[in-house]
PDB file of C-alpha atoms in Angstrom:
ATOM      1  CA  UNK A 711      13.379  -3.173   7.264  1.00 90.00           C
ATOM      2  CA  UNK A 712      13.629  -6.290   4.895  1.00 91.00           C
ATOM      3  CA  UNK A 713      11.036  -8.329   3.585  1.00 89.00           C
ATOM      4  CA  UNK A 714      11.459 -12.006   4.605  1.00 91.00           C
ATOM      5  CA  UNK A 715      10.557 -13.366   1.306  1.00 89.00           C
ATOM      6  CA  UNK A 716      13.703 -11.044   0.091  1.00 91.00           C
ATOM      7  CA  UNK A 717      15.759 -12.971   2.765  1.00 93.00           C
ATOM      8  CA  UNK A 718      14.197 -16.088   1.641  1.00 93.00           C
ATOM      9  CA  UNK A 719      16.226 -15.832  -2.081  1.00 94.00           C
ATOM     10  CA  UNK A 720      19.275 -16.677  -0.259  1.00 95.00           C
ATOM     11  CA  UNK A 721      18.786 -18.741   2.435  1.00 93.00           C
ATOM     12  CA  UNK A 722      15.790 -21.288   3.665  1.00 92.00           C
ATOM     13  CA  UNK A 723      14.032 -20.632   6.603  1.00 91.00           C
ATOM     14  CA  UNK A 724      11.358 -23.082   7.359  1.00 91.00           C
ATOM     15  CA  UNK A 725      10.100 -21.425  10.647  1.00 91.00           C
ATOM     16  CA  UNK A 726       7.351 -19.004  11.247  1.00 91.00           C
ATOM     17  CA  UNK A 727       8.356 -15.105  11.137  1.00 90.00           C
ATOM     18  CA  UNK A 728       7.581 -14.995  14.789  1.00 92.00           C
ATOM     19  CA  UNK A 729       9.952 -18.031  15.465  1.00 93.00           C
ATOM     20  CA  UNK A 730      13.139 -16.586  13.015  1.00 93.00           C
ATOM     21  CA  UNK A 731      12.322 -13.095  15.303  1.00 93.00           C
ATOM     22  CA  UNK A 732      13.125 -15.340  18.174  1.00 93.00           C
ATOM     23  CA  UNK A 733      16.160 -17.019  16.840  1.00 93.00           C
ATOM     24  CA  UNK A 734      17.706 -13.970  15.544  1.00 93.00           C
ATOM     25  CA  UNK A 735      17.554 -12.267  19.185  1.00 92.00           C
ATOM     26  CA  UNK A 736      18.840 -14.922  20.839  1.00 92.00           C
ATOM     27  CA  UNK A 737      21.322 -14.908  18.171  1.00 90.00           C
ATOM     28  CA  UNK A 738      22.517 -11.525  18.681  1.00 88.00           C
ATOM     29  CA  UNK A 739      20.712  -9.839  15.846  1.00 89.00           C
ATOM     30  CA  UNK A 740      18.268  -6.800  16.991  1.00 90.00           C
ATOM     31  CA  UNK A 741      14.736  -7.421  15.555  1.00 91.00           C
ATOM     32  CA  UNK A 742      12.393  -4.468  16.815  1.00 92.00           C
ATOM     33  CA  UNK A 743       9.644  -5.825  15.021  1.00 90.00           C
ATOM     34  CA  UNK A 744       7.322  -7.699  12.594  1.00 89.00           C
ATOM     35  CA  UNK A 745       5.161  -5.851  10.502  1.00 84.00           C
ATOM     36  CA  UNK A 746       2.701  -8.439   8.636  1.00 81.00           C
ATOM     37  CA  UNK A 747       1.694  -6.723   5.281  1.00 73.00           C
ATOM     38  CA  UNK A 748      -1.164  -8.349   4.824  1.00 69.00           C
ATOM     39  CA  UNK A 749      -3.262  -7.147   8.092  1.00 73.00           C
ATOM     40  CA  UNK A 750      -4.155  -4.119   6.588  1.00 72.00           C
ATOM     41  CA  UNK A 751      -6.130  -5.556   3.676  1.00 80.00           C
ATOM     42  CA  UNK A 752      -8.817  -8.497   4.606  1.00 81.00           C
ATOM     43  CA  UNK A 753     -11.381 -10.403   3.063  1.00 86.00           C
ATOM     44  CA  UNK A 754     -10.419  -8.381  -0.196  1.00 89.00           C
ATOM     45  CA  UNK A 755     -10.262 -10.971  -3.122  1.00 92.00           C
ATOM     46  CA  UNK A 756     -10.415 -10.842  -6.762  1.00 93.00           C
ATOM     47  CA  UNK A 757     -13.961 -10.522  -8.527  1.00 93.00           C
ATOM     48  CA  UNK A 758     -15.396 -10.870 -12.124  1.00 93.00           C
ATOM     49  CA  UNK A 759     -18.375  -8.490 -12.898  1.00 94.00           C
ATOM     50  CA  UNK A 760     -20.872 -10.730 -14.919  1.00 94.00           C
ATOM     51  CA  UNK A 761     -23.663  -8.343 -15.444  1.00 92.00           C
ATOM     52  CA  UNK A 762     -24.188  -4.473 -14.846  1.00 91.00           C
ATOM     53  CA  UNK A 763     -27.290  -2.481 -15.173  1.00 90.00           C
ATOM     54  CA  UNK A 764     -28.293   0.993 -14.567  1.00 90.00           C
ATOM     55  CA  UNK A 765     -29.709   1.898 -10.721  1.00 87.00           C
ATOM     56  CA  UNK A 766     -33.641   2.972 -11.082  1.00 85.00           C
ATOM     57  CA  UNK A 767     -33.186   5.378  -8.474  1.00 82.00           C
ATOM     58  CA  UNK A 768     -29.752   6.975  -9.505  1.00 81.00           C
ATOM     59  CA  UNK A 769     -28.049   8.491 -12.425  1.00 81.00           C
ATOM     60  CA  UNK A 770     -24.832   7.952 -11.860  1.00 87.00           C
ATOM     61  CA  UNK A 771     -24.863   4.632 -10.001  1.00 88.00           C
ATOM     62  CA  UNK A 772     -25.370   1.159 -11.093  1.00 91.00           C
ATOM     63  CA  UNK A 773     -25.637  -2.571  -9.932  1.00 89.00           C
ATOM     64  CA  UNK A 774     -23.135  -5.214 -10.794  1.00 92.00           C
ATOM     65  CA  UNK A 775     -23.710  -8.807 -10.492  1.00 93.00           C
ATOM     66  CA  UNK A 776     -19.994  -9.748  -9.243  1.00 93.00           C
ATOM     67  CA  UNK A 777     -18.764 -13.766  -9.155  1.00 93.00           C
ATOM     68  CA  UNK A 778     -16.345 -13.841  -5.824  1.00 92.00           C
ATOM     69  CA  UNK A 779     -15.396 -17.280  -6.335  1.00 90.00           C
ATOM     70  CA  UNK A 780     -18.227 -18.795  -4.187  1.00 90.00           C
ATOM     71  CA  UNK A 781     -21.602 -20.938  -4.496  1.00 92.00           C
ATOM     72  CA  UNK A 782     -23.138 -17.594  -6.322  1.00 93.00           C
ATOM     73  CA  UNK A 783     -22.305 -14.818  -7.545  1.00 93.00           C
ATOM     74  CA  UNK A 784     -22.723 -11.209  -4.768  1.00 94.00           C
ATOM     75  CA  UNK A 785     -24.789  -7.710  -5.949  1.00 93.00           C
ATOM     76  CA  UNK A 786     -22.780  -4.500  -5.507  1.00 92.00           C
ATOM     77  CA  UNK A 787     -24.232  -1.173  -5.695  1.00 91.00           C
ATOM     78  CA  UNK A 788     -21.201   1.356  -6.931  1.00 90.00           C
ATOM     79  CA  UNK A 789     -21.087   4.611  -8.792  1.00 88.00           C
ATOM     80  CA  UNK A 790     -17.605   4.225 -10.047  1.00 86.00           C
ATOM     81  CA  UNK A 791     -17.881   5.202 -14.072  1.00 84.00           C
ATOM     82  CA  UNK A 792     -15.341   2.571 -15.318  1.00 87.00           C
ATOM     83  CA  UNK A 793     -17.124  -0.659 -14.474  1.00 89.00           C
ATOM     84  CA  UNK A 794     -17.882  -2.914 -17.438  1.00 90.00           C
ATOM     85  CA  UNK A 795     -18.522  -6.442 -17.789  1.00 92.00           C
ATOM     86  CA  UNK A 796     -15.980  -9.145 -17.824  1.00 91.00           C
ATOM     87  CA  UNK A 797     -13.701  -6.792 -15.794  1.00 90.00           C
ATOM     88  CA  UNK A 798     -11.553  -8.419 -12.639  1.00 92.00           C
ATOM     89  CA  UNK A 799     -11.622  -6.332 -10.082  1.00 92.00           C
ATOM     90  CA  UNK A 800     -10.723  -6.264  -6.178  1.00 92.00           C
ATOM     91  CA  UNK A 801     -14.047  -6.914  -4.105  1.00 94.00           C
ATOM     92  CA  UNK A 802     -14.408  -5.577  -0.735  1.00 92.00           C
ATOM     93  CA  UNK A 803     -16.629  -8.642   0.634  1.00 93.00           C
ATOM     94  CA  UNK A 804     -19.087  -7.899   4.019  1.00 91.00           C
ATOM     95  CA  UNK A 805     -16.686  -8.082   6.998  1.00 89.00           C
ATOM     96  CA  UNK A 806     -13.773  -7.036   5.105  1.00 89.00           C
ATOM     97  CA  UNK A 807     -10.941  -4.723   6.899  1.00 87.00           C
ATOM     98  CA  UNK A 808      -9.647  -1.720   4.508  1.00 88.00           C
ATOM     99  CA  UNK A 809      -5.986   0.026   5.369  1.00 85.00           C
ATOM    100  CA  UNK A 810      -8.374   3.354   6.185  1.00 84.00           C
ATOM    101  CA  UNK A 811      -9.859   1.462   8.745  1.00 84.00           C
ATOM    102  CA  UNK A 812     -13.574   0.820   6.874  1.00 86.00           C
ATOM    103  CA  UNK A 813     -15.028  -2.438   7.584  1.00 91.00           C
ATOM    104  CA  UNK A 814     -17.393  -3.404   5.041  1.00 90.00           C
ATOM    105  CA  UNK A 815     -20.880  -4.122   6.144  1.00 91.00           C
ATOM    106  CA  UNK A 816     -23.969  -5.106   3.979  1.00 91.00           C
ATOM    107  CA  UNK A 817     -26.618  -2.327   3.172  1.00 88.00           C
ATOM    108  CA  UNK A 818     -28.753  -0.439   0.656  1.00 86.00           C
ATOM    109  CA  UNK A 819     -27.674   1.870  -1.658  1.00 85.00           C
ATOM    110  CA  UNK A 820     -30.640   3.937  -2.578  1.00 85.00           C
ATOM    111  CA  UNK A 821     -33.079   1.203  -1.743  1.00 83.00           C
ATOM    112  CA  UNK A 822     -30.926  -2.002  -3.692  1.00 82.00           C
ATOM    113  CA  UNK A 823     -29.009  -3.731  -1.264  1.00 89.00           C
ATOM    114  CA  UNK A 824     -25.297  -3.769  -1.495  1.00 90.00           C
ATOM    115  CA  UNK A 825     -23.190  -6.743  -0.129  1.00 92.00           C
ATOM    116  CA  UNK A 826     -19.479  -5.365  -0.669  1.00 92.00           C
ATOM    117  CA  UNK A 827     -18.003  -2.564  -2.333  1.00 93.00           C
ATOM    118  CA  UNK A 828     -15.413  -2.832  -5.453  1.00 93.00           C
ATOM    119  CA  UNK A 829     -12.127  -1.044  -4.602  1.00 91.00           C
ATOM    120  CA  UNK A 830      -9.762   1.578  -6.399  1.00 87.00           C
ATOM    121  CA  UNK A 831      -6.043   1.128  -5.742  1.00 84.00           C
ATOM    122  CA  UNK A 832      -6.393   4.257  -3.065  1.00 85.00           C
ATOM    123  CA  UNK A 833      -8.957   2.500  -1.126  1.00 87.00           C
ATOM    124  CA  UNK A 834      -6.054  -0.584  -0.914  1.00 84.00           C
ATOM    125  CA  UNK A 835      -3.892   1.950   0.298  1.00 82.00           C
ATOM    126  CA  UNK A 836      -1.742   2.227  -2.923  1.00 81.00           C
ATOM    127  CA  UNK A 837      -0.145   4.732  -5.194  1.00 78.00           C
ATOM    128  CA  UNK A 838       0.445   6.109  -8.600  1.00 75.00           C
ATOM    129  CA  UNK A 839       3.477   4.755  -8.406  1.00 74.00           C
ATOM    130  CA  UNK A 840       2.101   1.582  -7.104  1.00 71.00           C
ATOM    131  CA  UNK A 841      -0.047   0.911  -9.843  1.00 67.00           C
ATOM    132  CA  UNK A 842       0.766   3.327 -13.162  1.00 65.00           C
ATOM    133  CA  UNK A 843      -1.703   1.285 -15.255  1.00 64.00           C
ATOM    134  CA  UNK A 844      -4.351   2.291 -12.919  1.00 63.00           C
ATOM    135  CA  UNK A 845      -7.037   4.044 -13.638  1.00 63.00           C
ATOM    136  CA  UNK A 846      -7.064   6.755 -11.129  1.00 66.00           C
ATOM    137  CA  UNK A 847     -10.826   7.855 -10.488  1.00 72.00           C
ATOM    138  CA  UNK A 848     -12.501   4.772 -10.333  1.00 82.00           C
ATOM    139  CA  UNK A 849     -12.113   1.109  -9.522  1.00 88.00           C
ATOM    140  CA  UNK A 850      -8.756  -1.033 -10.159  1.00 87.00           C
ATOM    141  CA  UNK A 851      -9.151  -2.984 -13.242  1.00 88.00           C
ATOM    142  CA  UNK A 852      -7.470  -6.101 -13.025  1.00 86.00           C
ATOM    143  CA  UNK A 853      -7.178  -7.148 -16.503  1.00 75.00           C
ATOM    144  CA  UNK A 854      -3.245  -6.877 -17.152  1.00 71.00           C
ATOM    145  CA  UNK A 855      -2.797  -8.293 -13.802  1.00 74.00           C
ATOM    146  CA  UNK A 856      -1.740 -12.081 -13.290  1.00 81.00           C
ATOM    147  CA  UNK A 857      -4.705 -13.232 -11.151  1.00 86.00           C
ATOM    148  CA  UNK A 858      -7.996 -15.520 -10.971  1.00 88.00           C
ATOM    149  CA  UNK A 859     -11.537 -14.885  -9.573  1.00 90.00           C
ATOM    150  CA  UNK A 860     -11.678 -15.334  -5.754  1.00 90.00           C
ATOM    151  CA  UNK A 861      -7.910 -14.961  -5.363  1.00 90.00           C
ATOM    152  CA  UNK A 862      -6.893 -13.446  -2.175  1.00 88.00           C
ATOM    153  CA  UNK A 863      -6.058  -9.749  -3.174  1.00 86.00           C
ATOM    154  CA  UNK A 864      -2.932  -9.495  -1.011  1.00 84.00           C
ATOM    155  CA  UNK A 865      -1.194 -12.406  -3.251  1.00 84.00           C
ATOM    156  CA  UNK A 866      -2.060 -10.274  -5.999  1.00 82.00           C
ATOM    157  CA  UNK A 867      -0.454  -6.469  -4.726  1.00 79.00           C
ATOM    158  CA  UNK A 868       2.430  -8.650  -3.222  1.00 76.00           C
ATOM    159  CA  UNK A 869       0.929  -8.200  -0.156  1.00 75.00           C
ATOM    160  CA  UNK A 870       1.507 -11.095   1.364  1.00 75.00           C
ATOM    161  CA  UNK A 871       5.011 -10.634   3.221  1.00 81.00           C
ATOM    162  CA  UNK A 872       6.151 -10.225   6.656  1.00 87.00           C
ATOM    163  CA  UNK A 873       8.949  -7.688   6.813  1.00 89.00           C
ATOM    164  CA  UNK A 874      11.353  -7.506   9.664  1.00 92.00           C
ATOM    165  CA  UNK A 875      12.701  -4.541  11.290  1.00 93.00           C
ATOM    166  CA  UNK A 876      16.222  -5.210  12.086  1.00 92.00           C
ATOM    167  CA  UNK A 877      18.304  -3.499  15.172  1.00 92.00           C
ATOM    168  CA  UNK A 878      21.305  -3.496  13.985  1.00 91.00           C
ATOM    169  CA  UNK A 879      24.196  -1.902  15.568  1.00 88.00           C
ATOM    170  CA  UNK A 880      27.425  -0.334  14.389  1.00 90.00           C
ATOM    171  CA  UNK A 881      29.427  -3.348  15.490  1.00 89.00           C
ATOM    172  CA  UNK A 882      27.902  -5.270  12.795  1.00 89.00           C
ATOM    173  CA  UNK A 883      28.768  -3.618   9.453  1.00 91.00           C
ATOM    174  CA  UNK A 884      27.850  -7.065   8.153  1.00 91.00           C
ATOM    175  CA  UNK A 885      24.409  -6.663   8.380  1.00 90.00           C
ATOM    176  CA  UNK A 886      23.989  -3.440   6.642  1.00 92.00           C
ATOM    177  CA  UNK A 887      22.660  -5.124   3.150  1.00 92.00           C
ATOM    178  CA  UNK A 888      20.851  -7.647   2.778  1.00 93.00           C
ATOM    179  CA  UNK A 889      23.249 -10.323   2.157  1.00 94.00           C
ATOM    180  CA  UNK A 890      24.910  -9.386   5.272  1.00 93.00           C
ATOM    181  CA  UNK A 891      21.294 -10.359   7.014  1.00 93.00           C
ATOM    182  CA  UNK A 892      20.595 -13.411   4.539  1.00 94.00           C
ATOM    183  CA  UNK A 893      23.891 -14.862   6.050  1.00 94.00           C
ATOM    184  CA  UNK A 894      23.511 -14.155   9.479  1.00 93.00           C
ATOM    185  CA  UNK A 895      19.916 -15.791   9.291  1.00 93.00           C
ATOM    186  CA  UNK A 896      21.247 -18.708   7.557  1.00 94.00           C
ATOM    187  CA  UNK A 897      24.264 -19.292  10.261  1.00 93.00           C
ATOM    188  CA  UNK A 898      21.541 -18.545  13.075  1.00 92.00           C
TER     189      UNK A 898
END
């Protein structure tokens, strides 16, 4: 299994991942598959909590005012304890698709609607070992990360790949690393 961008540090391909699937085939070179990273995260971008205030109805819960990088800014109910303003954070928007399966619809939260949900790494499906700055029983603060309010979380995680899953078969030794594979997709 190789990431295409990986393949992509040696060699230009300027064709789709379906389309260099194709090629390599009809090349010779087993592909069993494309696995596209980013379908298991959507409609997860980068946030900025402007505001947070304590819920009326809760003790443990509060309401941040979050700016998603639209028109105006989107009201999230959470009762994660490490929210503060000023942090970036990933923002689970209504409609968004979570690696658990969760879409993301809009609702109350103890009568204050809710339209999103902040993530932790978990809820991204990521690791520890993912994310060792992370703060592991609440949200993902973004802080030390290299990102911007309404950026696409996948770009972010490095997310955003296609990786291949090669056939290859033991009369090709070649294409047992990845050089091997970067110059077999450059010659095909």
């Amino acid at each position: 299994k190789v990431p295409m961008q990986w393949i992509r540090q040696y060699t230009d391909i300027p064709v789709t991942p379906e389309e260099f699937e194709s090629a390599m085939i009809m090349h010779g070179t087993g592909v069993e598959g494309l696995d596209n990273q980013n379908d298991a995260v959507q409609n997860v971008v980068v946030g900025k909590i402007l505001s947070v205030r304590k819920h009326e109805n809760s003790d443990h819960m509060v309401i941040c005012s979050v700016d998603v990088g639209e028109d105006a800014p989107i009201q999230i109910v959470t009762g994660a304890p490490n929210v503060h303003e000023g942090d970036l954070v990933p923002v689970a928007k209504v409609g968004a698709v979570l690696p658990s399966g969760v879409k993301i619809k809009k609702g109350k939260l103890r009568g204050v609607e809710s339209c999103g949900m902040l993530c932790s790494f978990k809820e991204l499906g990521l690791t520890v070992n993912d994310c060792p700055t992370a703060y592991e029983d609440g949200i993902w603060i973004l802080n030390d990360e290299d990102c911007t309010v309404g950026e696409d979380i996948n770009l972010v995680i490095g997310n955003d790949d296609t990786v291949v899953d090669f056939e290859i078969t033991n009369n090709r030794p070649d294409c047992f690393s990845l050089i091997g594979l970067a110059r077999e997709a450059a010659a095909t």
